[in-house]
Short mmCIF file of C-alpha atoms in Angstrom, two decimals:
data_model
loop_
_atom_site.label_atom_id
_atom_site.label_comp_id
_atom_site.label_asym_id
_atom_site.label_seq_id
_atom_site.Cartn_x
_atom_site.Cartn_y
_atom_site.Cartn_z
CA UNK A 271 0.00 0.00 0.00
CA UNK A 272 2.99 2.37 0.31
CA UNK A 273 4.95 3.96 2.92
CA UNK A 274 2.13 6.69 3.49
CA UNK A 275 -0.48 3.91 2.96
CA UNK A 276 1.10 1.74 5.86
CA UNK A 277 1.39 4.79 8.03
CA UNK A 278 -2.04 6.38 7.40
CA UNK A 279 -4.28 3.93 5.95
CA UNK A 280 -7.40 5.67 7.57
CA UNK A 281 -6.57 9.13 5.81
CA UNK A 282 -5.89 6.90 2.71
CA UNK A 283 -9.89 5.72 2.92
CA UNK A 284 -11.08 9.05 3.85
CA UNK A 285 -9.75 10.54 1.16
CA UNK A 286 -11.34 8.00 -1.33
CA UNK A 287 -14.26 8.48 -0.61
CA UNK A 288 -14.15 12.16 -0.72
CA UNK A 289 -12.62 11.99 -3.91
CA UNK A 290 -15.64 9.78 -4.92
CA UNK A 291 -18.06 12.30 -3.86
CA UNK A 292 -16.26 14.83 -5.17
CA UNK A 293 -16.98 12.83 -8.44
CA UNK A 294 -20.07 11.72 -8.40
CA UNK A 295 -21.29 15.27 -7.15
CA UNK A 296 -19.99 16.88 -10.34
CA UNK A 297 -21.79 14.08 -12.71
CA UNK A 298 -24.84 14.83 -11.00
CA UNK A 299 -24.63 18.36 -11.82
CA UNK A 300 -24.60 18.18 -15.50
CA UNK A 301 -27.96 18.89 -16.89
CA UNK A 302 -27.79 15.44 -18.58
CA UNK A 303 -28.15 13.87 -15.15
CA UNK A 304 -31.79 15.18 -14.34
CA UNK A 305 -34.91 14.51 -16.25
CA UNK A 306 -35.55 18.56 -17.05
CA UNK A 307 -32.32 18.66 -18.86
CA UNK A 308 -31.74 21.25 -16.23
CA UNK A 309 -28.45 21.33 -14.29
CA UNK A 310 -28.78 20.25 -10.44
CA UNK A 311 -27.98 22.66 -7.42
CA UNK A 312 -24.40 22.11 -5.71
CA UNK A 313 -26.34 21.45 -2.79
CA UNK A 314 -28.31 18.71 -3.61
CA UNK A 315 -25.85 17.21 -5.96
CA UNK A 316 -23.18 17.06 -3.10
CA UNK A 317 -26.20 15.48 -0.77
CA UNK A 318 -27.03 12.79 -3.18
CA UNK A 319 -23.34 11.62 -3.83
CA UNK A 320 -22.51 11.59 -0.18
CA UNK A 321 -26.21 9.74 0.11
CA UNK A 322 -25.19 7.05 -2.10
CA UNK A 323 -21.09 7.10 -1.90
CA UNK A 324 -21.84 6.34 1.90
CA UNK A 325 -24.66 3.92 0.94
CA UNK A 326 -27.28 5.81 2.85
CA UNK A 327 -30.11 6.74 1.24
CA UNK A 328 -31.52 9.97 2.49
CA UNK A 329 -32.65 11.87 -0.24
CA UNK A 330 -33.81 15.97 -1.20
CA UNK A 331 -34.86 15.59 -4.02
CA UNK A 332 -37.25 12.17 -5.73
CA UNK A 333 -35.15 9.80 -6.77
CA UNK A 334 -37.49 8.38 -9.76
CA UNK A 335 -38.84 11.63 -11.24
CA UNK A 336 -35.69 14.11 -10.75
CA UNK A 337 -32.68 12.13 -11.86
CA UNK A 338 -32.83 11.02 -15.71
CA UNK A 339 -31.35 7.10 -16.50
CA UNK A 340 -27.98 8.94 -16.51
CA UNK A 341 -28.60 10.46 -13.31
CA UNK A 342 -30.15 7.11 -11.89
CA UNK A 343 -27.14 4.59 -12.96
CA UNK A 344 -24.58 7.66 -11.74
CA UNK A 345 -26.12 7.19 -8.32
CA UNK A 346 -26.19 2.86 -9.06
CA UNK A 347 -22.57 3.37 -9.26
CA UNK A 348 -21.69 5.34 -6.42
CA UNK A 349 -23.76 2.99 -4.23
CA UNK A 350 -21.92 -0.39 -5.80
CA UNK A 351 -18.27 1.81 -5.51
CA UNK A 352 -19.39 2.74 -1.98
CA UNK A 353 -20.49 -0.11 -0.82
CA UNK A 354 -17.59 -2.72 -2.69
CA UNK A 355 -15.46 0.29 -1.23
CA UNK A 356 -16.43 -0.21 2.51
CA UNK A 357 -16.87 -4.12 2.51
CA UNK A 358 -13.10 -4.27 1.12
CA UNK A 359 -11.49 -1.69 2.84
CA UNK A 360 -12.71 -2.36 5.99
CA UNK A 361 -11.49 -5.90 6.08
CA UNK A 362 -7.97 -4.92 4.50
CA UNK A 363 -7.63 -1.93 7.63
CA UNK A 364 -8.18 -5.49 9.75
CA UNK A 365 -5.19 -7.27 8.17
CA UNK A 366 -3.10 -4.04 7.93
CA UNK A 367 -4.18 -4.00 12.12
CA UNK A 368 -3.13 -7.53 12.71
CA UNK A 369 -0.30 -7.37 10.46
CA UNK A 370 1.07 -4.73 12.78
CA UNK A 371 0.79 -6.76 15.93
CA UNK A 372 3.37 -8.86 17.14
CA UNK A 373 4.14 -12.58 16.37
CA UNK A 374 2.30 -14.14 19.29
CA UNK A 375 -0.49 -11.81 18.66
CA UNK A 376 -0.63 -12.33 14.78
CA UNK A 377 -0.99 -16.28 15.69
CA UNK A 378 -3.74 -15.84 18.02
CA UNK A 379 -5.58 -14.15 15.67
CA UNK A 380 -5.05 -16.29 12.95
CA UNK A 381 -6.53 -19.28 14.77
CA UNK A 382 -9.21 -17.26 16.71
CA UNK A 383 -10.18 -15.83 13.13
CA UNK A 384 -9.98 -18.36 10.43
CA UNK A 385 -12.49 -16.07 8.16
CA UNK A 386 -10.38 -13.65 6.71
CA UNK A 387 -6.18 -15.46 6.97
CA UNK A 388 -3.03 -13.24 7.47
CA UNK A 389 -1.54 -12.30 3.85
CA UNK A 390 -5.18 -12.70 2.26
CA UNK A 391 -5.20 -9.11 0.93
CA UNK A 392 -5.98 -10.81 -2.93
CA UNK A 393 -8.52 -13.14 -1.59
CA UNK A 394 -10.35 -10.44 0.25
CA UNK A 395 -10.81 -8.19 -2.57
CA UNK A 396 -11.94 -11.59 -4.93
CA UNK A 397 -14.48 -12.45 -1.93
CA UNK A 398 -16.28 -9.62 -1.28
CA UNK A 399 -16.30 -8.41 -5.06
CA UNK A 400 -17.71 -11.97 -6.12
CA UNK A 401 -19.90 -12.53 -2.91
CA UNK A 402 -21.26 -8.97 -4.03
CA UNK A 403 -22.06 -9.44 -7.10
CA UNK A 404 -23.64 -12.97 -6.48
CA UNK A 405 -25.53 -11.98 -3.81
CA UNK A 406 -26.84 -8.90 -6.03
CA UNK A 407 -27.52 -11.20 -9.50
CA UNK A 408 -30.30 -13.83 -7.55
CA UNK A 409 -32.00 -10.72 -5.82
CA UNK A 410 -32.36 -8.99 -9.00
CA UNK A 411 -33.23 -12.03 -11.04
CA UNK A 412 -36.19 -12.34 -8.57
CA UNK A 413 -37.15 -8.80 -8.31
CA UNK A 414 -37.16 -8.41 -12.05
CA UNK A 415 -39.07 -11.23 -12.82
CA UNK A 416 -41.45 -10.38 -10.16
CA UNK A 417 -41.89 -6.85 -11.57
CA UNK A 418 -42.17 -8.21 -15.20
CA UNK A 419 -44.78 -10.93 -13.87
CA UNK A 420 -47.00 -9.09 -11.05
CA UNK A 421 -46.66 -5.54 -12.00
CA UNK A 422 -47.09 -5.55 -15.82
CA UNK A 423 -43.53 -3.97 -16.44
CA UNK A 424 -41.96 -4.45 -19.90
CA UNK A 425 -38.99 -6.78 -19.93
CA UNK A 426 -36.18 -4.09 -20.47
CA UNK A 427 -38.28 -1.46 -17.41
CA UNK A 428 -38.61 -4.58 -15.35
CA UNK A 429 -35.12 -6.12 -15.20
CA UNK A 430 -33.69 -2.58 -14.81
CA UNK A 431 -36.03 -2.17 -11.69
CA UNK A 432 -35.03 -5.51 -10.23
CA UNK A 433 -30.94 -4.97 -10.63
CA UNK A 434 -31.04 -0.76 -8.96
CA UNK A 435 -32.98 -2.06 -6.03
CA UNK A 436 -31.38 -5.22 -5.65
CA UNK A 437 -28.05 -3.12 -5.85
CA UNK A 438 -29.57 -0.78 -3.23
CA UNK A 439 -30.72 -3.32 -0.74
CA UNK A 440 -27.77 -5.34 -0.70
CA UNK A 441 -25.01 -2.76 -0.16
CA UNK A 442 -27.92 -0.99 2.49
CA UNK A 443 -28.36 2.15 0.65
CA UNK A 444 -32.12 2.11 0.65
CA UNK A 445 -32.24 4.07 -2.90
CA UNK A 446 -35.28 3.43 -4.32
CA UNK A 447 -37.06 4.19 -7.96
CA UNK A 448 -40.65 4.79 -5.68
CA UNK A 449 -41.29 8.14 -4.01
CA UNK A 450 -42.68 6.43 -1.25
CA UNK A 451 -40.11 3.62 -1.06
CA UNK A 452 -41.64 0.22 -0.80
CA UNK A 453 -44.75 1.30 0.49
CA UNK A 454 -46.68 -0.17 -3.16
CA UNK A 455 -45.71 -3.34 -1.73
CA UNK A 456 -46.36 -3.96 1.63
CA UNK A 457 -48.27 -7.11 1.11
CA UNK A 458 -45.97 -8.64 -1.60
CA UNK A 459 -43.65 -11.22 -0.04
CA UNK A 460 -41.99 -12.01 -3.44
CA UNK A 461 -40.91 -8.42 -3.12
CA UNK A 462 -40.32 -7.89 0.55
CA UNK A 463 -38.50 -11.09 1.28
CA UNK A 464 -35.58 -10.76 -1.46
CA UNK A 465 -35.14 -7.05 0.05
CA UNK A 466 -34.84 -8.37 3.44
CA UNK A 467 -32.15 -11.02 2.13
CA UNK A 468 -29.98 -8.99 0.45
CA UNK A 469 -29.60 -6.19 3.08
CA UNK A 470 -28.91 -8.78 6.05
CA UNK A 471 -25.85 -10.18 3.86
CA UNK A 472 -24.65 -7.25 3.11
CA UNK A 473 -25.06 -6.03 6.56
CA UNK A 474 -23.70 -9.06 8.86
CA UNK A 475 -20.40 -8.56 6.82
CA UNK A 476 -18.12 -9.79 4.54
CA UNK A 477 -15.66 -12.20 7.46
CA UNK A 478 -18.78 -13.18 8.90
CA UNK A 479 -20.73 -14.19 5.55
CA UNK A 480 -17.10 -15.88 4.21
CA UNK A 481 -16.64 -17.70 7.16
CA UNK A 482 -19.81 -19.98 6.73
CA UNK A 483 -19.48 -20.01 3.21
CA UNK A 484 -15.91 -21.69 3.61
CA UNK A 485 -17.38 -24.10 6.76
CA UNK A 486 -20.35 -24.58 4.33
CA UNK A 487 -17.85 -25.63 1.93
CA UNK A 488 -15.91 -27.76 4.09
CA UNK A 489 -18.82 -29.68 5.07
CA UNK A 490 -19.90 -30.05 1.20
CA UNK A 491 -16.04 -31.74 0.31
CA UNK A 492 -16.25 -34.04 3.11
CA UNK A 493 -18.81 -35.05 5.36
CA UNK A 494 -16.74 -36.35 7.76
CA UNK A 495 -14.02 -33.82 8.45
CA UNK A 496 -13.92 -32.40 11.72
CA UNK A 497 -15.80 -29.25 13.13
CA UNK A 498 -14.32 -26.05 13.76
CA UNK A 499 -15.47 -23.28 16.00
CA UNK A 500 -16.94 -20.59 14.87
CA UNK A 501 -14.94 -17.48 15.27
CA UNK A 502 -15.87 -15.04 18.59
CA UNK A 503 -16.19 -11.98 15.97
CA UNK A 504 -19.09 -14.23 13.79
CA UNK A 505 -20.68 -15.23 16.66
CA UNK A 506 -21.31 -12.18 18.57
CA UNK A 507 -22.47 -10.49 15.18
CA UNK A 508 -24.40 -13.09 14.75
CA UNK A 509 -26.00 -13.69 17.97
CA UNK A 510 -26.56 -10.19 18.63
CA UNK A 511 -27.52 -9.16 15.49
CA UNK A 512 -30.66 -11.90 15.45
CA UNK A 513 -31.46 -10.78 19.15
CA UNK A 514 -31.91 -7.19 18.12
CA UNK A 515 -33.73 -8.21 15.22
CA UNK A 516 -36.50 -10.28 17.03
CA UNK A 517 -36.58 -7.27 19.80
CA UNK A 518 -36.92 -4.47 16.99
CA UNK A 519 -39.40 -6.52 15.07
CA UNK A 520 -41.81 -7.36 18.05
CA UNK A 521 -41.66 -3.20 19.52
CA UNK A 522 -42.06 -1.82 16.32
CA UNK A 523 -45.37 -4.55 15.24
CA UNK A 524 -46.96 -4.22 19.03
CA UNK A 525 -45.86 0.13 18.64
CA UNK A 526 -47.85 0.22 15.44
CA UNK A 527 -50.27 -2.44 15.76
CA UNK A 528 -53.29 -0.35 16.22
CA UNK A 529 -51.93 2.80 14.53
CA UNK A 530 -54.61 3.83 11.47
CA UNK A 531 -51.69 5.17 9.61
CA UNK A 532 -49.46 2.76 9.51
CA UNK A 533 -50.34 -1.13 10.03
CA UNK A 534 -53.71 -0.61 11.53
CA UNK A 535 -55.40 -1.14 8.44
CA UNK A 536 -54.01 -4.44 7.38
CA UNK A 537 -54.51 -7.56 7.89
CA UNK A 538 -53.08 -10.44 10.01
CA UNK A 539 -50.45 -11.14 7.83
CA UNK A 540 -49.31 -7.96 6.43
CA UNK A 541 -49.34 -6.78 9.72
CA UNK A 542 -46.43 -9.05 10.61
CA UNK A 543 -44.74 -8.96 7.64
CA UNK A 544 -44.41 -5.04 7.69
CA UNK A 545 -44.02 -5.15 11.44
CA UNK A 546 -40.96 -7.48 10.72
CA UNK A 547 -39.55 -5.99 7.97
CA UNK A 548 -39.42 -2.49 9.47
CA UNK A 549 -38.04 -3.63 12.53
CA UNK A 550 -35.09 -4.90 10.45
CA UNK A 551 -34.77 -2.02 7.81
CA UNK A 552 -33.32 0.00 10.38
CA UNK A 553 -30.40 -2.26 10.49
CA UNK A 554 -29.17 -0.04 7.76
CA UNK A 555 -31.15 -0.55 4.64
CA UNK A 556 -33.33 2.71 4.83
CA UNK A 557 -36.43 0.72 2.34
CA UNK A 558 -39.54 1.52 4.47
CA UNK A 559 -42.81 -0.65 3.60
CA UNK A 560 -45.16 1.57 5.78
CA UNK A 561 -44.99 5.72 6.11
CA UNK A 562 -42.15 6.52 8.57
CA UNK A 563 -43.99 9.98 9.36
CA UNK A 564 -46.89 8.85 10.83
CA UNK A 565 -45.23 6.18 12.71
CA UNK A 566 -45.64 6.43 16.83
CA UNK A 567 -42.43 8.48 18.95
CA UNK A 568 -41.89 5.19 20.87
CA UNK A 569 -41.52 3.64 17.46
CA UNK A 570 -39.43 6.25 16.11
CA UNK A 571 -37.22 6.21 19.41
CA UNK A 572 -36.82 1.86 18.84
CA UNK A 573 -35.77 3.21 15.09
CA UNK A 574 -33.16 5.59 16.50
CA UNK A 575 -31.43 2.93 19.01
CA UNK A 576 -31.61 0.23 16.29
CA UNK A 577 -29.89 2.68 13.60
CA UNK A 578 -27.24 3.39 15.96
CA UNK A 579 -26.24 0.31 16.62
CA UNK A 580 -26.19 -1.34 12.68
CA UNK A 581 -25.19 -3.66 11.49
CA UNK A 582 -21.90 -6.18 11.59
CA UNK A 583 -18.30 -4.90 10.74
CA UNK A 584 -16.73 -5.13 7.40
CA UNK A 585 -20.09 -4.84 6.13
CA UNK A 586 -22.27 -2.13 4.07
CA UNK A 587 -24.41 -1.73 7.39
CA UNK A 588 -23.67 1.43 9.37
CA UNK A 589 -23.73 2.42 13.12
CA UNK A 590 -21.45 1.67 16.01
CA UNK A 591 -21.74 -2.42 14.71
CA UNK A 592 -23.27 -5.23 16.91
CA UNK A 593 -19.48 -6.53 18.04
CA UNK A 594 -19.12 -2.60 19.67
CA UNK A 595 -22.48 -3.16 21.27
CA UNK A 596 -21.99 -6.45 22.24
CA UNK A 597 -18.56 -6.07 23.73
CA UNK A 598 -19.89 -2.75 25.71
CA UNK A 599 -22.70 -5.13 27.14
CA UNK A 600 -20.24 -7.60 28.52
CA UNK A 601 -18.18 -4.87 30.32
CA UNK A 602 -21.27 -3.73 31.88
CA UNK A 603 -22.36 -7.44 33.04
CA UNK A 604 -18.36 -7.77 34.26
CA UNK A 605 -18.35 -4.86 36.28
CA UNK A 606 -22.33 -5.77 37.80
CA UNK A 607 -21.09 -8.98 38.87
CA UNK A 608 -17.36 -7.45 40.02
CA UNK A 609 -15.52 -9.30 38.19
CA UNK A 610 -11.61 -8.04 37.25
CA UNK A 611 -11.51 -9.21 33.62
CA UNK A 612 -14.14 -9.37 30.87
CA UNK A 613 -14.90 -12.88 29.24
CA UNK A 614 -16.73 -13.23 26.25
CA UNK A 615 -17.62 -17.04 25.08
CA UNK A 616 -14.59 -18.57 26.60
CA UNK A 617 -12.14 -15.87 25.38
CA UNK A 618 -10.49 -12.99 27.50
CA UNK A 619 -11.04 -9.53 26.44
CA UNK A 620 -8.16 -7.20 26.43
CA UNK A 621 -8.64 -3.83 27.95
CA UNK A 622 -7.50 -1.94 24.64
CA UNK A 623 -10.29 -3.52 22.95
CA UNK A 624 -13.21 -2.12 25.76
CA UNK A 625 -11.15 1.10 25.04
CA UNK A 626 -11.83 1.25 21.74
CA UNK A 627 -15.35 0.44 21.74
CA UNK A 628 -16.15 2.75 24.56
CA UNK A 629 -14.37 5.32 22.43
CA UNK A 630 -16.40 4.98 19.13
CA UNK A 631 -19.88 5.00 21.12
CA UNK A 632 -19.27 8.02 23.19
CA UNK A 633 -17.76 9.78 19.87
CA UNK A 634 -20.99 8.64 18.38
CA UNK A 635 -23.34 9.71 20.80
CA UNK A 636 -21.40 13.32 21.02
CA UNK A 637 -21.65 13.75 16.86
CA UNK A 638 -25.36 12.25 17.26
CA UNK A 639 -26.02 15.09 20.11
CA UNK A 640 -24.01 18.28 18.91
CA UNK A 641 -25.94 17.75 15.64
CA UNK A 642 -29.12 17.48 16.77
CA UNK A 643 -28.69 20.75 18.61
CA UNK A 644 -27.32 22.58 15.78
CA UNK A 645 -30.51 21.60 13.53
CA UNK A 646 -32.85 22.66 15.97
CA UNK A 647 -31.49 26.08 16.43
CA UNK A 648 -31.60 26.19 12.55
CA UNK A 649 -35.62 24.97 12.35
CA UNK A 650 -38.44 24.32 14.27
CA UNK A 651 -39.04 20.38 14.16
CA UNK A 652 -39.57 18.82 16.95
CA UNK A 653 -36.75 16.70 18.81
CA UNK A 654 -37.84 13.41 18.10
CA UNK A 655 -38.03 14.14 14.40
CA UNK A 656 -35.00 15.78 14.61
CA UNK A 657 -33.04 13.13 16.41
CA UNK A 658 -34.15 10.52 13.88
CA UNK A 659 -32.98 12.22 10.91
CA UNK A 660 -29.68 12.88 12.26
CA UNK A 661 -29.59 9.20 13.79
CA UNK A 662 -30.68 8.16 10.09
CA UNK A 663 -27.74 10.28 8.34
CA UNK A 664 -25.07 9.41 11.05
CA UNK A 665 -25.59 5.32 11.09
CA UNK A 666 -26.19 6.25 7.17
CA UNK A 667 -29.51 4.42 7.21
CA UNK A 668 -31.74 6.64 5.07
CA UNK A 669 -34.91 6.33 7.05
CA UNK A 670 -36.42 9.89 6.98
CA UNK A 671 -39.76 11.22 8.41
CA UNK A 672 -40.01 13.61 5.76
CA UNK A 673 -38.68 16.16 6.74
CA UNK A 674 -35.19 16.23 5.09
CA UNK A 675 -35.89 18.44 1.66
CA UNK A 676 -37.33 21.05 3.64
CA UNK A 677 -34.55 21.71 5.53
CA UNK A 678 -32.27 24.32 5.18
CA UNK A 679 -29.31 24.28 3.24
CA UNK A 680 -26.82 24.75 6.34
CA UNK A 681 -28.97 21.58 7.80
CA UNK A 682 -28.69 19.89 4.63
CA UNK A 683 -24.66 20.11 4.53
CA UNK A 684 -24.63 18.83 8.17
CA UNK A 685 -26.42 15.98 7.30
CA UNK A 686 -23.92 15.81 4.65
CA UNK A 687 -20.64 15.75 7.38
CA UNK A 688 -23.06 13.08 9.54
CA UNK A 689 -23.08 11.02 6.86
CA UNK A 690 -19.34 11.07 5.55
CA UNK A 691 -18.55 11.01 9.56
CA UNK A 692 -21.22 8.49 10.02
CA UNK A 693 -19.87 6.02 7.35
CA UNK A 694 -16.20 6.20 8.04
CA UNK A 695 -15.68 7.19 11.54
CA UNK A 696 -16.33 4.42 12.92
CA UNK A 697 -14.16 2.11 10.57
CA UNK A 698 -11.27 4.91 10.16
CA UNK A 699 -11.45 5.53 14.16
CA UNK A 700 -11.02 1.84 15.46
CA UNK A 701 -8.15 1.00 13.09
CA UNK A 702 -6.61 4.43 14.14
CA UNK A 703 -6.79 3.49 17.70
CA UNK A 704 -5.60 0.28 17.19
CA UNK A 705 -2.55 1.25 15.12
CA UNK A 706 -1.40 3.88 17.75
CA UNK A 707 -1.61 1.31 20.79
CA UNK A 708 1.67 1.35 22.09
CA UNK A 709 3.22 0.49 25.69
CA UNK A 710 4.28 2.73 28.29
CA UNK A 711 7.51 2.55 30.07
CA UNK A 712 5.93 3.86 33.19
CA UNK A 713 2.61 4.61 35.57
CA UNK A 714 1.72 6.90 38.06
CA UNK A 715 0.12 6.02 41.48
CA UNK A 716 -3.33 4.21 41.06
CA UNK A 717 -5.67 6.78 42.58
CA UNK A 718 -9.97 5.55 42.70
CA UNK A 719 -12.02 8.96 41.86
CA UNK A 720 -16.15 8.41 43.20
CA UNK A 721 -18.19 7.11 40.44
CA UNK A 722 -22.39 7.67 40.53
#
């Protein structure tokens, strides 16, 4: 990667993905870009780059009537660079962090994390760009012929619907060809499901999703070899991430259950199906099957904690990840129960690492705070819809209660930062505090300040 690449590899990303908004923001300024043939503000160009770049999905301006086919496969790209971009670099930052530990420490690693090997730089960029585009060709095979088939679309219209939102789902951008999302099909499963499939790949993460492909594999070749562990990192992302997904999909369909606006006119079924599915959008996708606006605040409040936590690492989900929530809920249970060191499934965890994690969440909650303040002073929403826009931007979900066109353009730009912040802060942060760990050739006298 180069001297400067080995030294800085977070400043390397950053600046990627700036340069790819940079980009992408000046294609989508050319009048050939929008369906008037007129050219785009700098504004709204800039927001929809950084939208899709970051995989995100919050929109100003209606994605299906404003943007021309240009304009439409500009923002197609950005999504599949952004979201190849994060799945690839994210996992290379963890071998340029493990390559930099020492030789004990690079073993243990290796046999705690068989997914993604030491020197697997080539394989890693071959996995995640064929898992990707896999992953993406069944989804949109399905969608398409499900538009061509239910909905009456011509061939060429249909299979062009099926790949962008296929695209969209699985890389969790939440882009979608509908002004109101996937509200037209709230009681179509052949529609729903696929969405729901693609977005949870994408979003557990590319060492999570290639580790049971290669047991999966293993089992295929021979039936009799022995079994391995799973990995701790796949099975807290895992675990956790099906635990929040049963809790977010039971608050949200008992929150809404009776609302008129939102599932109380449907039936059984749909009810649960919609109840489900947006209890799992928020974990980022940003697709919404029912209107967000008229949802309930405790359902918008379950939203904003389920859209700051994401999705899994190395993935196209955003957040703080399930392994930083996870980890912080062991080093609460350790210190309830007084315990000196943290275990988590049989396995030790070292102090840098609760560091770290404690780090990115209270950096999180700061950005997620300071910017809610600043939009408030600039409008006159209310808090809650407020906090869930900014919630939406920073864990680039793309959830929106409708409110995000009519904002002002200094609101607009900060949504902007969020979402540039949002998507790479995390990522950029941990393998920045990981590279700098160092020892210290001395300490001071242990001193206990009152806590509570």
């Amino acid at each position: 990667m180069g001297l400067l690449g080995a030294r800085h590899p977070a400043r390397l990303v950053a600046a990627g993905f700036a340069l790819a908004v940079v980009v992408g923001t000046a294609v989508l300024m050319l009048p050939i870009a929008t369906e008037s043939g007129e050219s785009t503000s700098a504004v709204t160009a800039l927001f929809t780059a950084t939208s899709a770049v970051c995989v995100t999905g919050l929109v100003v301006v209606d994605t299906g009537s404003h943007w021309s086919m240009f304009g439409e496969l500009t923002i197609l790209t950005l999504i599949q660079v952004g979201g190849l971009g994060i799945m690839t670099l994210a996992s290379m930052l963890g071998l340029i962090v493990a390559r930099r530990m020492g030789l004990r420490m690079q073993l243990v690693a290796q046999a705690e994390t068989r997914s993604v090997q030491l020197g697997d730089s080539r394989r890693v960029v071959i996995g995640v760009i064929v898992l990707s585009l896999a992953v993406e060709a069944v989804i949109a095979a399905i969608l398409s012929t499900r538009f061509i088939v239910g909905y009456d679309e011509n061939v060429g219209r249909g299979i062009y619907l099926g790949i962008f939102h296929a695209i969209s789902a699985y890389n969790n951008a939440g882009f979608s060809l509908y002004a109101d999302s996937l509200m037209p099909f709230a009681s179509d499963l052949w529609i729903l499901v696929p969405i729901v499939v693609g977005f949870v790949i994408g979003g557990l993460g590319f060492p999570v999703v290639f580790e049971a492909y290669r047991r999966l594999l293993r089992r295929l070749r021979s039936a009799t070899a022995p079994a391995r562990g799973w990995s701790l990192h796949t099975k807290i992302t895992v675990i956790t991430y099906a635990i929040l997904a049963v809790a977010g999909a039971v608050a949200i369909t008992a929150a809404e259950w009776s609302n008129p606006a939102t599932l109380g006119p449907m039936g059984l079924v749909d009810k649960v199906t919609n109840g489900v599915f947006q209890g799992m959008s928020p974990r980022t996708v940003g697709f919404n099957s029912i209107d967000i606006g008229a949802m309930h605040p405790s359902s918008l409040l379950v939203t904003d904690m389920l859209m700051f936590i994401g999705g899994g690492s190395a993935g196209t989900a955003g957040g703080i990840k399930v392994t930083t929530f996870a980890l912080l809920a062991f080093v609460v249970i350790a210190e309830i129960r007084g315990e000196p060191t943290v275990h988590v499934m049989g396995r030790n965890l070292a102090p840098t690492v609760q560091r770290q994690a404690i780090t990115v969440v209270l950096l999180g909650v700061g950005a997620v705070v300071a910017s809610t303040l600043a939009i408030m002073f600039m409008t006159e929403y209310r808090l809650e819809t407020v906090l869930f826009e900014v919630v939406s931007a920073f864990a680039t979900v793309g959830l929106s209660t409708g409110i995000t066109a009519d904002l002002p353009a200094g609101a607009q730009l900060l949504l902007v930062l969020l979402m540039f912040v949002g998507r790479l802060g995390p990522i950029t942060l941990a393998t920045a505090l990981a590279l700098r760990e160092r020892g210290r050739r001395y300490e001071y006298p242990e001193e206990r300040p009152i806590v509570g």
